[in-house]
CSV table of C-alpha atoms in Angstrom, one decimal:
chain,number,residue,atom,x,y,z
A,916,MET,CA,86.6,80.0,114.9
A,917,LEU,CA,86.2,83.5,113.7
A,918,VAL,CA,84.0,84.2,110.7
A,919,LEU,CA,84.4,87.8,109.5
A,920,SER,CA,83.9,89.6,106.2
A,921,VAL,CA,87.6,89.9,105.5
A,922,LEU,CA,89.6,88.2,102.8
A,923,PHE,CA,92.5,85.9,103.8
A,924,LEU,CA,95.9,85.7,102.2
A,925,THR,CA,97.4,82.3,101.6
A,926,LEU,CA,101.2,82.0,101.3
A,927,SER,CA,101.1,79.2,98.7
A,928,GLY,CA,101.2,79.8,95.0
A,929,PHE,CA,103.3,83.0,94.9
A,930,ALA,CA,105.6,83.2,92.0
A,931,GLN,CA,108.7,85.4,92.0
A,932,GLY,CA,108.0,88.3,89.7
A,933,LYS,CA,108.7,92.0,89.3
A,934,ILE,CA,108.8,93.7,92.7
A,935,GLU,CA,108.3,97.4,92.9
A,936,VAL,CA,107.0,100.2,95.0
A,937,VAL,CA,104.0,102.0,93.6
A,938,CYS,CA,102.9,105.5,94.8
A,939,ASP,CA,99.6,106.9,93.5
A,940,SER,CA,96.5,108.7,94.7
A,941,LEU,CA,95.7,105.7,97.0
A,942,GLY,CA,99.0,105.9,98.7
A,943,SER,CA,102.2,103.7,98.7
A,944,ARG,CA,102.4,99.9,98.5
A,945,LEU,CA,104.7,97.1,97.4
A,946,THR,CA,103.5,95.1,94.4
A,947,ILE,CA,104.6,91.8,92.8
A,948,ASP,CA,103.8,91.6,89.2
A,949,GLY,CA,101.3,94.5,89.7
A,950,LYS,CA,99.5,92.8,92.7
A,951,PRO,CA,99.6,94.6,96.1
A,952,PHE,CA,101.7,92.7,98.6
A,953,PHE,CA,101.5,93.7,102.3
A,954,LEU,CA,104.5,92.7,104.3
A,955,LYS,CA,103.6,90.6,107.4
A,956,GLY,CA,107.2,90.1,108.4
A,957,MET,CA,109.2,88.6,111.2
A,958,ASN,CA,112.7,89.2,112.5
A,959,TRP,CA,113.9,85.6,112.5
A,960,ASP,CA,117.1,84.0,113.7
A,961,TYR,CA,118.3,80.7,115.0
A,962,TYR,CA,120.5,80.6,118.1
A,963,PRO,CA,120.3,77.6,120.4
A,964,ILE,CA,120.4,78.2,124.1
A,965,GLY,CA,124.1,78.4,125.2
A,966,THR,CA,125.2,80.1,121.9
A,967,ASN,CA,125.4,83.7,120.8
A,968,TYR,CA,126.0,85.8,117.7
A,969,THR,CA,129.0,83.7,116.7
A,970,TYR,CA,126.8,80.7,116.0
A,971,SER,CA,125.8,80.1,112.4
A,972,LEU,CA,123.1,77.7,111.4
A,973,TRP,CA,124.3,78.0,107.8
A,974,GLU,CA,127.6,76.3,108.7
A,975,LYS,CA,125.8,73.1,109.8
A,976,PRO,CA,125.2,70.0,107.6
A,977,ASP,CA,122.2,70.3,105.2
A,978,ASP,CA,120.1,67.8,107.2
A,979,ILE,CA,120.4,69.9,110.4
A,980,ILE,CA,119.6,73.1,108.5
A,981,LYS,CA,116.5,71.6,106.9
A,982,ALA,CA,115.3,70.2,110.2
A,983,ALA,CA,115.7,73.6,111.8
A,984,LEU,CA,113.9,75.4,109.0
A,985,ASN,CA,111.1,72.8,108.9
A,986,SER,CA,110.4,73.4,112.5
A,987,GLU,CA,110.6,77.2,112.4
A,988,MET,CA,109.2,78.0,108.9
A,989,THR,CA,106.2,75.7,109.4
A,990,LEU,CA,105.3,77.8,112.5
A,991,LEU,CA,105.9,81.1,110.7
A,992,LYS,CA,103.8,80.0,107.7
A,993,LYS,CA,101.0,78.8,109.9
A,994,MET,CA,100.8,82.3,111.6
A,995,GLY,CA,100.7,84.1,108.2
A,996,VAL,CA,104.2,85.5,108.0
A,997,ASN,CA,105.1,86.1,104.3
A,998,VAL,CA,108.6,87.5,104.7
A,999,ILE,CA,111.5,87.2,107.1
A,1000,ARG,CA,114.4,89.6,107.7
A,1001,GLN,CA,117.9,88.1,107.3
A,1002,TYR,CA,121.4,89.5,107.3
A,1003,ASN,CA,123.8,88.7,104.5
A,1004,THR,CA,125.3,85.7,106.2
A,1005,ILE,CA,122.5,83.5,104.8
A,1006,PRO,CA,123.6,81.7,101.5
A,1007,PRO,CA,121.3,82.5,98.5
A,1008,ARG,CA,120.4,78.8,98.1
A,1009,TRP,CA,118.7,78.8,101.5
A,1010,ILE,CA,116.7,81.9,100.6
A,1011,GLN,CA,115.5,80.1,97.6
A,1012,TYR,CA,114.8,76.9,99.6
A,1013,ILE,CA,112.7,78.9,102.2
A,1014,TYR,CA,110.8,80.6,99.4
A,1015,GLU,CA,110.1,77.5,97.3
A,1016,THR,CA,109.4,75.2,100.2
A,1017,TYR,CA,107.4,77.5,102.5
A,1018,GLY,CA,106.3,80.4,100.3
A,1019,ILE,CA,108.2,82.9,102.5
A,1020,TYR,CA,110.2,85.7,101.1
A,1021,THR,CA,113.4,87.2,102.6
A,1022,MET,CA,114.4,90.9,103.0
A,1023,ILE,CA,118.2,90.7,102.8
A,1024,ASN,CA,120.1,93.0,105.1
A,1025,HIS,CA,123.6,94.4,104.9
A,1026,SER,CA,124.5,96.0,108.3
A,1027,PHE,CA,126.6,98.8,106.6
A,1028,GLY,CA,129.2,99.0,109.3
A,1029,ARG,CA,126.7,99.2,112.1
A,1030,TYR,CA,128.8,97.0,114.5
A,1031,GLY,CA,132.2,98.2,113.6
A,1032,MET,CA,134.7,97.6,110.8
A,1033,THR,CA,138.3,96.5,110.2
A,1034,ILE,CA,140.1,99.1,108.2
A,1035,HIS,CA,143.7,98.4,107.0
A,1036,GLY,CA,144.0,95.7,109.6
A,1037,THR,CA,142.7,97.8,112.5
A,1038,TRP,CA,139.4,97.3,114.2
A,1039,TYR,CA,137.1,100.3,114.8
A,1040,GLY,CA,134.1,99.8,117.0
A,1041,ASN,CA,132.3,102.9,115.8
A,1042,THR,CA,132.2,103.5,112.1
A,1043,ASP,CA,133.1,107.0,110.9
A,1044,TYR,CA,131.2,107.4,107.6
A,1045,CYS,CA,133.0,110.6,106.8
A,1046,LYS,CA,136.4,108.8,106.2
A,1047,GLU,CA,137.3,108.1,102.6
A,1048,ASP,CA,138.7,104.6,103.3
A,1049,VAL,CA,135.5,103.7,105.2
A,1050,LYS,CA,133.4,104.9,102.3
A,1051,GLU,CA,135.5,102.9,99.8
A,1052,GLN,CA,135.3,99.7,101.7
A,1053,LEU,CA,131.5,99.9,102.4
A,1054,LEU,CA,130.7,100.6,98.8
A,1055,GLN,CA,132.8,97.6,97.7
A,1056,GLU,CA,130.9,95.5,100.2
A,1057,VAL,CA,127.6,96.7,98.8
A,1058,ASP,CA,128.8,95.9,95.3
A,1059,ASN,CA,129.6,92.3,96.4
A,1060,PHE,CA,126.3,92.2,98.4
A,1061,VAL,CA,124.1,92.9,95.4
A,1062,LYS,CA,126.1,90.6,93.1
A,1063,THR,CA,125.7,87.8,95.6
A,1064,TYR,CA,121.9,88.0,95.9
A,1065,GLN,CA,120.8,89.4,92.6
A,1066,GLY,CA,118.4,87.0,90.9
A,1067,THR,CA,117.9,84.8,93.9
A,1068,PRO,CA,114.3,83.6,94.0
A,1069,GLY,CA,112.7,84.7,97.2
A,1070,VAL,CA,114.6,88.0,97.7
A,1071,LEU,CA,111.9,90.6,98.2
A,1072,MET,CA,114.0,93.7,99.1
A,1073,TYR,CA,117.5,95.0,99.8
A,1074,LEU,CA,117.9,96.6,103.2
A,1075,LEU,CA,120.9,98.7,104.2
A,1076,GLY,CA,121.9,99.2,107.8
A,1077,ASN,CA,120.3,98.6,111.2
A,1078,GLU,CA,119.7,101.8,113.1
A,1079,ASN,CA,123.2,103.0,112.2
A,1080,ASN,CA,122.3,106.4,113.5
A,1081,TYR,CA,122.4,105.0,117.0
A,1082,GLY,CA,125.9,103.7,116.3
A,1083,LEU,CA,126.9,107.4,116.1
A,1084,PHE,CA,126.1,107.5,119.9
A,1085,TRP,CA,126.3,104.0,121.3
A,1086,SER,CA,129.7,102.5,122.1
A,1087,GLY,CA,128.7,98.8,121.6
A,1088,ALA,CA,126.1,96.4,120.1
A,1089,GLU,CA,123.8,96.2,123.1
A,1090,SER,CA,120.7,98.3,123.3
A,1091,GLU,CA,120.9,101.4,125.4
A,1092,ASP,CA,118.6,104.3,126.2
A,1093,LEU,CA,117.6,106.2,123.1
A,1094,PRO,CA,119.9,109.2,122.4
A,1095,ILE,CA,118.7,112.7,122.8
A,1096,GLY,CA,120.2,115.9,121.3
A,1097,GLU,CA,121.3,115.6,117.7
A,1098,ASN,CA,123.1,118.7,116.7
A,1099,ILE,CA,126.6,117.7,117.7
A,1100,HIS,CA,126.3,114.6,115.5
A,1101,ASP,CA,124.7,116.2,112.5
A,1102,ARG,CA,127.9,116.2,110.4
A,1103,ARG,CA,128.6,112.5,111.0
A,1104,ALA,CA,124.9,111.8,110.4
A,1105,ARG,CA,125.0,113.6,107.1
A,1106,CYS,CA,128.0,111.6,106.0
A,1107,LEU,CA,126.1,108.4,107.0
A,1108,TYR,CA,123.0,109.2,104.9
A,1109,GLU,CA,125.0,110.5,101.9
A,1110,LEU,CA,126.9,107.2,101.8
A,1111,LEU,CA,123.6,105.2,102.2
A,1112,ASN,CA,122.2,107.1,99.2
A,1113,GLU,CA,125.4,106.4,97.2
A,1114,ALA,CA,125.2,102.7,98.1
A,1115,THR,CA,121.5,102.7,97.0
A,1116,LEU,CA,122.5,104.1,93.6
A,1117,ARG,CA,125.3,101.4,93.4
A,1118,ILE,CA,122.7,98.7,94.0
A,1119,LYS,CA,120.3,100.1,91.4
A,1120,ALA,CA,123.0,100.4,88.8
A,1121,VAL,CA,123.2,96.5,89.0
A,1122,ASP,CA,119.7,95.4,90.0
A,1123,THR,CA,116.5,97.4,89.3
A,1124,SER,CA,114.2,94.5,89.9
A,1125,ILE,CA,114.0,94.8,93.7
A,1126,PRO,CA,113.4,97.9,95.9
A,1127,VAL,CA,116.1,99.3,98.2
A,1128,ALA,CA,115.4,100.4,101.8
A,1129,ILE,CA,117.5,101.8,104.6
A,1130,CYS,CA,116.9,100.9,108.3
A,1131,ASN,CA,116.8,103.9,110.6
A,1132,GLY,CA,116.5,104.0,114.4
A,1133,ASP,CA,113.1,105.6,114.7
A,1134,LEU,CA,112.8,109.0,112.9
A,1135,GLN,CA,116.0,110.5,114.2
A,1136,PHE,CA,117.7,112.7,111.5
A,1137,ILE,CA,114.7,112.4,109.2
A,1138,ASP,CA,115.3,116.0,107.9
A,1139,ILE,CA,118.8,115.0,106.9
A,1140,ILE,CA,117.5,111.8,105.3
A,1141,ALA,CA,115.0,113.9,103.3
A,1142,ASP,CA,117.8,116.2,102.2
A,1143,VAL,CA,120.6,113.7,101.2
A,1144,CYS,CA,119.0,110.3,100.9
A,1145,LYS,CA,116.5,110.8,98.2
A,1146,ASP,CA,117.1,107.7,96.1
A,1147,ILE,CA,115.9,105.1,98.5
A,1148,ASP,CA,112.6,103.4,97.7
A,1149,VAL,CA,111.4,102.8,101.3
A,1150,LEU,CA,112.3,104.1,104.7
A,1151,GLY,CA,112.7,101.2,107.1
A,1152,VAL,CA,112.2,102.2,110.8
A,1153,ASN,CA,113.1,100.3,114.0
A,1154,SER,CA,110.6,101.8,116.4
A,1155,TYR,CA,109.9,100.9,120.1
A,1156,ARG,CA,107.3,103.4,121.2
A,1157,GLY,CA,105.2,101.0,123.2
A,1158,ASP,CA,101.4,100.8,122.7
A,1159,SER,CA,101.3,103.3,119.8
A,1160,PHE,CA,103.6,104.6,117.0
A,1161,ASP,CA,101.9,108.0,117.7
A,1162,ILE,CA,102.4,110.3,114.7
A,1163,LEU,CA,105.2,108.3,113.1
A,1164,PHE,CA,103.4,107.6,109.9
A,1165,ASN,CA,102.3,111.3,109.5
A,1166,ASP,CA,105.8,112.5,110.2
A,1167,VAL,CA,107.2,110.3,107.4
A,1168,LYS,CA,104.5,111.4,105.0
A,1169,GLU,CA,105.0,115.1,105.7
A,1170,LYS,CA,108.8,115.2,105.9
A,1171,LEU,CA,110.1,112.4,103.6
A,1172,LYS,CA,107.2,111.4,101.3
A,1173,LYS,CA,108.5,107.8,101.1
A,1174,PRO,CA,106.7,104.6,102.0
A,1175,VAL,CA,107.5,103.5,105.5
A,1176,LEU,CA,108.2,99.9,106.6
A,1177,LEU,CA,108.4,99.0,110.3
A,1178,THR,CA,111.6,96.9,110.2
A,1179,GLU,CA,111.5,96.3,113.9
A,1180,PHE,CA,109.0,96.8,116.7
A,1181,GLY,CA,107.7,94.8,119.5
A,1182,ALA,CA,107.4,94.2,123.3
A,1183,ASP,CA,109.2,92.0,125.7
A,1184,ALA,CA,107.3,89.3,127.5
A,1185,TYR,CA,108.7,90.0,131.0
A,1186,ASN,CA,107.5,92.4,133.7
A,1187,ALA,CA,110.4,94.1,135.3
A,1188,VAL,CA,108.3,95.1,138.3
A,1189,THR,CA,106.6,91.8,139.2
A,1190,LEU,CA,109.5,89.7,137.9
A,1191,GLN,CA,107.1,87.5,136.0
A,1192,GLU,CA,106.4,86.6,132.4
A,1193,ALA,CA,104.1,89.1,130.7
A,1194,GLN,CA,102.4,87.2,127.8
A,1195,GLN,CA,99.2,89.2,128.0
A,1196,GLU,CA,100.9,92.5,127.9
A,1197,GLN,CA,103.2,91.6,125.1
A,1198,ALA,CA,100.3,90.3,123.0
A,1199,GLU,CA,98.2,93.4,123.6
A,1200,ILE,CA,101.0,95.8,122.6
A,1201,LEU,CA,101.7,93.9,119.4
A,1202,LEU,CA,98.0,93.9,118.5
A,1203,ASN,CA,97.9,97.7,119.0
A,1204,ASN,CA,101.0,98.1,116.8
A,1205,TRP,CA,99.8,95.9,114.0
A,1206,GLN,CA,96.4,97.6,114.0
A,1207,GLU,CA,98.1,100.9,113.4
A,1208,ILE,CA,100.3,99.4,110.7
A,1209,TYR,CA,97.2,98.0,108.9
A,1210,LEU,CA,95.2,101.2,109.2
A,1211,ASN,CA,98.1,103.2,107.7
A,1212,ALA,CA,98.2,101.0,104.6
A,1213,SER,CA,97.5,102.3,101.2
A,1214,GLY,CA,93.8,103.0,100.7
A,1215,MET,CA,92.9,102.9,104.4
A,1216,GLY,CA,92.4,106.7,104.6
A,1217,GLU,CA,94.8,107.6,107.3
A,1218,ASN,CA,98.4,108.2,106.1
A,1219,ASP,CA,98.3,105.5,103.4
A,1220,ASN,CA,102.1,105.1,103.4
A,1221,CYS,CA,102.8,101.9,105.3
A,1222,ILE,CA,103.7,98.8,103.3
A,1223,GLY,CA,103.9,96.5,106.4
A,1224,GLY,CA,106.1,95.5,109.3
A,1225,PHE,CA,108.5,93.0,110.9
A,1226,THR,CA,107.7,91.9,114.4
A,1227,PHE,CA,110.7,91.7,116.7
A,1228,GLN,CA,111.2,88.8,117.2
A,1229,PHE,CA,110.3,85.2,116.7
A,1230,SER,CA,112.1,83.6,119.7
A,1231,ASP,CA,113.9,84.7,122.8
A,1232,GLY,CA,117.6,85.6,122.5
A,1233,TRP,CA,119.2,84.2,125.6
A,1234,TRP,CA,122.5,85.8,124.7
A,1235,LYS,CA,121.3,89.4,124.4
A,1236,TYR,CA,122.2,90.6,127.9
A,1237,GLY,CA,126.0,90.5,128.3
A,1238,GLN,CA,126.2,88.8,124.9
A,1239,THR,CA,129.2,86.6,125.7
A,1240,THR,CA,128.5,85.5,129.3
A,1241,HIS,CA,125.9,83.3,131.0
A,1242,LEU,CA,124.6,82.1,127.7
A,1243,ASP,CA,122.6,79.3,129.3
A,1244,ILE,CA,120.7,81.6,131.6
A,1245,HIS,CA,117.5,83.4,130.6
A,1246,ASP,CA,118.5,86.7,132.1
A,1247,ASN,CA,115.9,89.0,133.5
A,1248,HIS,CA,118.0,92.1,134.0
A,1249,ALA,CA,116.4,95.1,132.2
A,1250,SER,CA,119.0,96.9,130.2
A,1251,TRP,CA,117.2,100.1,129.2
A,1252,LYS,CA,114.1,102.2,130.0
A,1253,ASN,CA,111.1,103.1,127.9
A,1254,GLY,CA,108.0,104.9,129.2
A,1255,GLY,CA,106.0,103.6,126.2
A,1256,TYR,CA,105.7,100.2,127.9
A,1257,LYS,CA,103.5,101.3,130.7
A,1258,PHE,CA,102.8,97.8,132.2
A,1259,ASP,CA,106.2,97.8,134.0
A,1260,TYR,CA,107.5,101.3,133.6
A,1261,VAL,CA,108.8,103.0,136.8
A,1262,PRO,CA,110.4,106.5,136.3
A,1263,ASN,CA,114.2,106.3,136.1
A,1264,GLU,CA,114.2,102.5,136.2
A,1265,ASN,CA,115.1,100.1,133.4
A,1266,ASN,CA,112.2,98.0,132.2
A,1267,MET,CA,113.2,96.6,128.8
A,1268,ASN,CA,114.3,92.9,128.9
A,1269,GLU,CA,116.3,92.2,125.8
A,1270,GLU,CA,116.2,88.4,126.3
A,1271,TRP,CA,112.4,88.2,126.3
A,1272,PHE,CA,111.2,89.7,123.1
A,1273,GLY,CA,110.3,86.4,121.5
A,1274,ILE,CA,106.7,85.7,120.6
A,1275,CYS,CA,107.9,82.1,121.2
A,1276,ALA,CA,109.8,80.8,124.2
A,1277,LYS,CA,112.8,78.6,123.4
A,1278,GLY,CA,113.4,75.0,124.5
A,1279,GLN,CA,116.7,73.3,125.3
A,1280,PRO,CA,118.7,72.1,122.3
A,1281,ASP,CA,119.4,68.5,121.5
A,1282,ASP,CA,122.8,67.1,120.6
A,1283,LYS,CA,122.4,68.5,117.1
A,1284,GLY,CA,121.6,72.0,118.3
A,1285,LEU,CA,117.9,71.6,117.3
A,1286,TYR,CA,115.2,72.9,119.7
A,1287,GLU,CA,111.5,73.3,119.9
A,1288,LEU,CA,109.6,76.6,120.3
A,1289,ILE,CA,106.8,77.2,122.7
A,1290,PRO,CA,104.3,79.8,121.3
A,1291,ARG,CA,103.2,82.6,123.6
A,1292,LYS,CA,99.9,84.4,123.5
A,1293,ALA,CA,101.5,86.9,121.0
A,1294,TYR,CA,102.0,84.1,118.5
A,1295,GLU,CA,98.3,83.2,118.7
A,1296,ALA,CA,97.2,86.8,118.4
A,1297,LEU,CA,99.4,87.4,115.3
A,1298,HIS,CA,98.2,84.1,113.8
A,1299,SER,CA,94.7,85.5,114.0
A,1300,ILE,CA,95.3,88.9,112.6
A,1301,HIS,CA,97.8,88.0,109.9
A,1302,GLY,CA,94.9,86.4,108.0
A,1303,ILE,CA,93.7,89.9,107.0
A,1304,ASP,CA,94.8,91.5,103.8
A,1305,PRO,CA,94.3,95.2,104.4
A,1306,TYR,CA,94.1,95.9,100.6
A,1307,GLN,CA,91.0,93.7,100.5
A,1308,SER,CA,89.4,94.9,103.7
A,1309,THR,CA,88.0,98.1,105.3
A,1310,PRO,CA,89.1,100.1,108.4
A,1311,THR,CA,85.9,99.2,110.2
A,1312,ALA,CA,86.3,95.5,109.6
A,1313,ILE,CA,89.9,95.6,110.7
A,1314,VAL,CA,89.1,97.4,114.0
A,1315,GLN,CA,86.3,95.0,114.7
A,1316,TYR,CA,88.5,92.0,114.0
A,1317,PHE,CA,91.3,93.2,116.2
A,1318,ASP,CA,88.8,93.8,119.1
A,1319,ILE,CA,87.6,90.2,118.8
A,1320,VAL,CA,91.1,88.9,119.0
A,1321,ARG,CA,91.9,91.1,122.0
A,1322,ASP,CA,88.9,89.6,123.8
A,1323,GLN,CA,90.0,86.1,122.8
A,1324,ILE,CA,93.5,86.4,124.3
A,1325,LYS,CA,92.0,87.5,127.6
A,1326,GLU,CA,90.2,84.3,128.0
């Protein structure tokens, strides 16, 4: 049992109030009724083994939904998660249920054409944000999006997109090597971010009570974002840089001057070299990531512009490799390479295992599609560090606390 001079944040007792981003001499932070709220988030979904993205928990009977939520949200609340990320397939009543039952907020996400669109009856796998009919349809979707979720207790933030900049390069939904060379795509990127800004203004014209963020793939096109996407409240970033985010927070501070939220980051729990589970390595990387997130919070004295993060992800996605085949096999084929994950990186070899990013392993489903989760070391590590409220702590105390947790997970 750790006893340290840091204050702990309980999830119970929160009341839905005015949510806004505050920027002052101390930095940038999210507040609820004037009180700072640091986002300790999780990318959460519910896909039983043998299913894929076509499965929807929300189409099941209420008793099954409640049973699934009780199992998952209890674990999330226990580890100190205070907000989950969900796409706009979740009905508002379940956002309210999660908030009122477990004290966990939801950041609600519209993908903004990231995975293709049907235009005039024809499917397009890559969305062209420069086309007028695409713009018209997406803006109408955003209008419906905000009208659906406006006033729902538990909604913390609107999020538009999911690394749509990569959709300008990639041909499908699976993760690939990160693109290099931006110039030939600048025109299409400018159309994307201009439209995201217009969508942001459309949301704010209806609902000013909740901040609006976009979700970018790392900091690609940040100069264009700064030029044409000025009305967002928060820059959300999916960043997979391994042990460290390096100068990410400083780059955002210098180039965009907006609060930054890590909408995705993490490490897989599989070693592509030894072909064995890598719980220790996953936990250590996540601790390093979260320490940087905490130390870049408002008032910490570094960049003071980070309002929190969302670990990717809560449980393994057995469908991620191939997406439609071998759904009952926990595939260990690495699908892309990343030198930031040194524990299994070999030059020119893939080392990122999409099906192993869970901080919990997944058990087999019963006849109702319900399953149990098996927490990994990363779960225990995050359970320990999510008790810290950086707004009530000091950089020295945070570093000391993380060092103790690192020693604990080695035992």
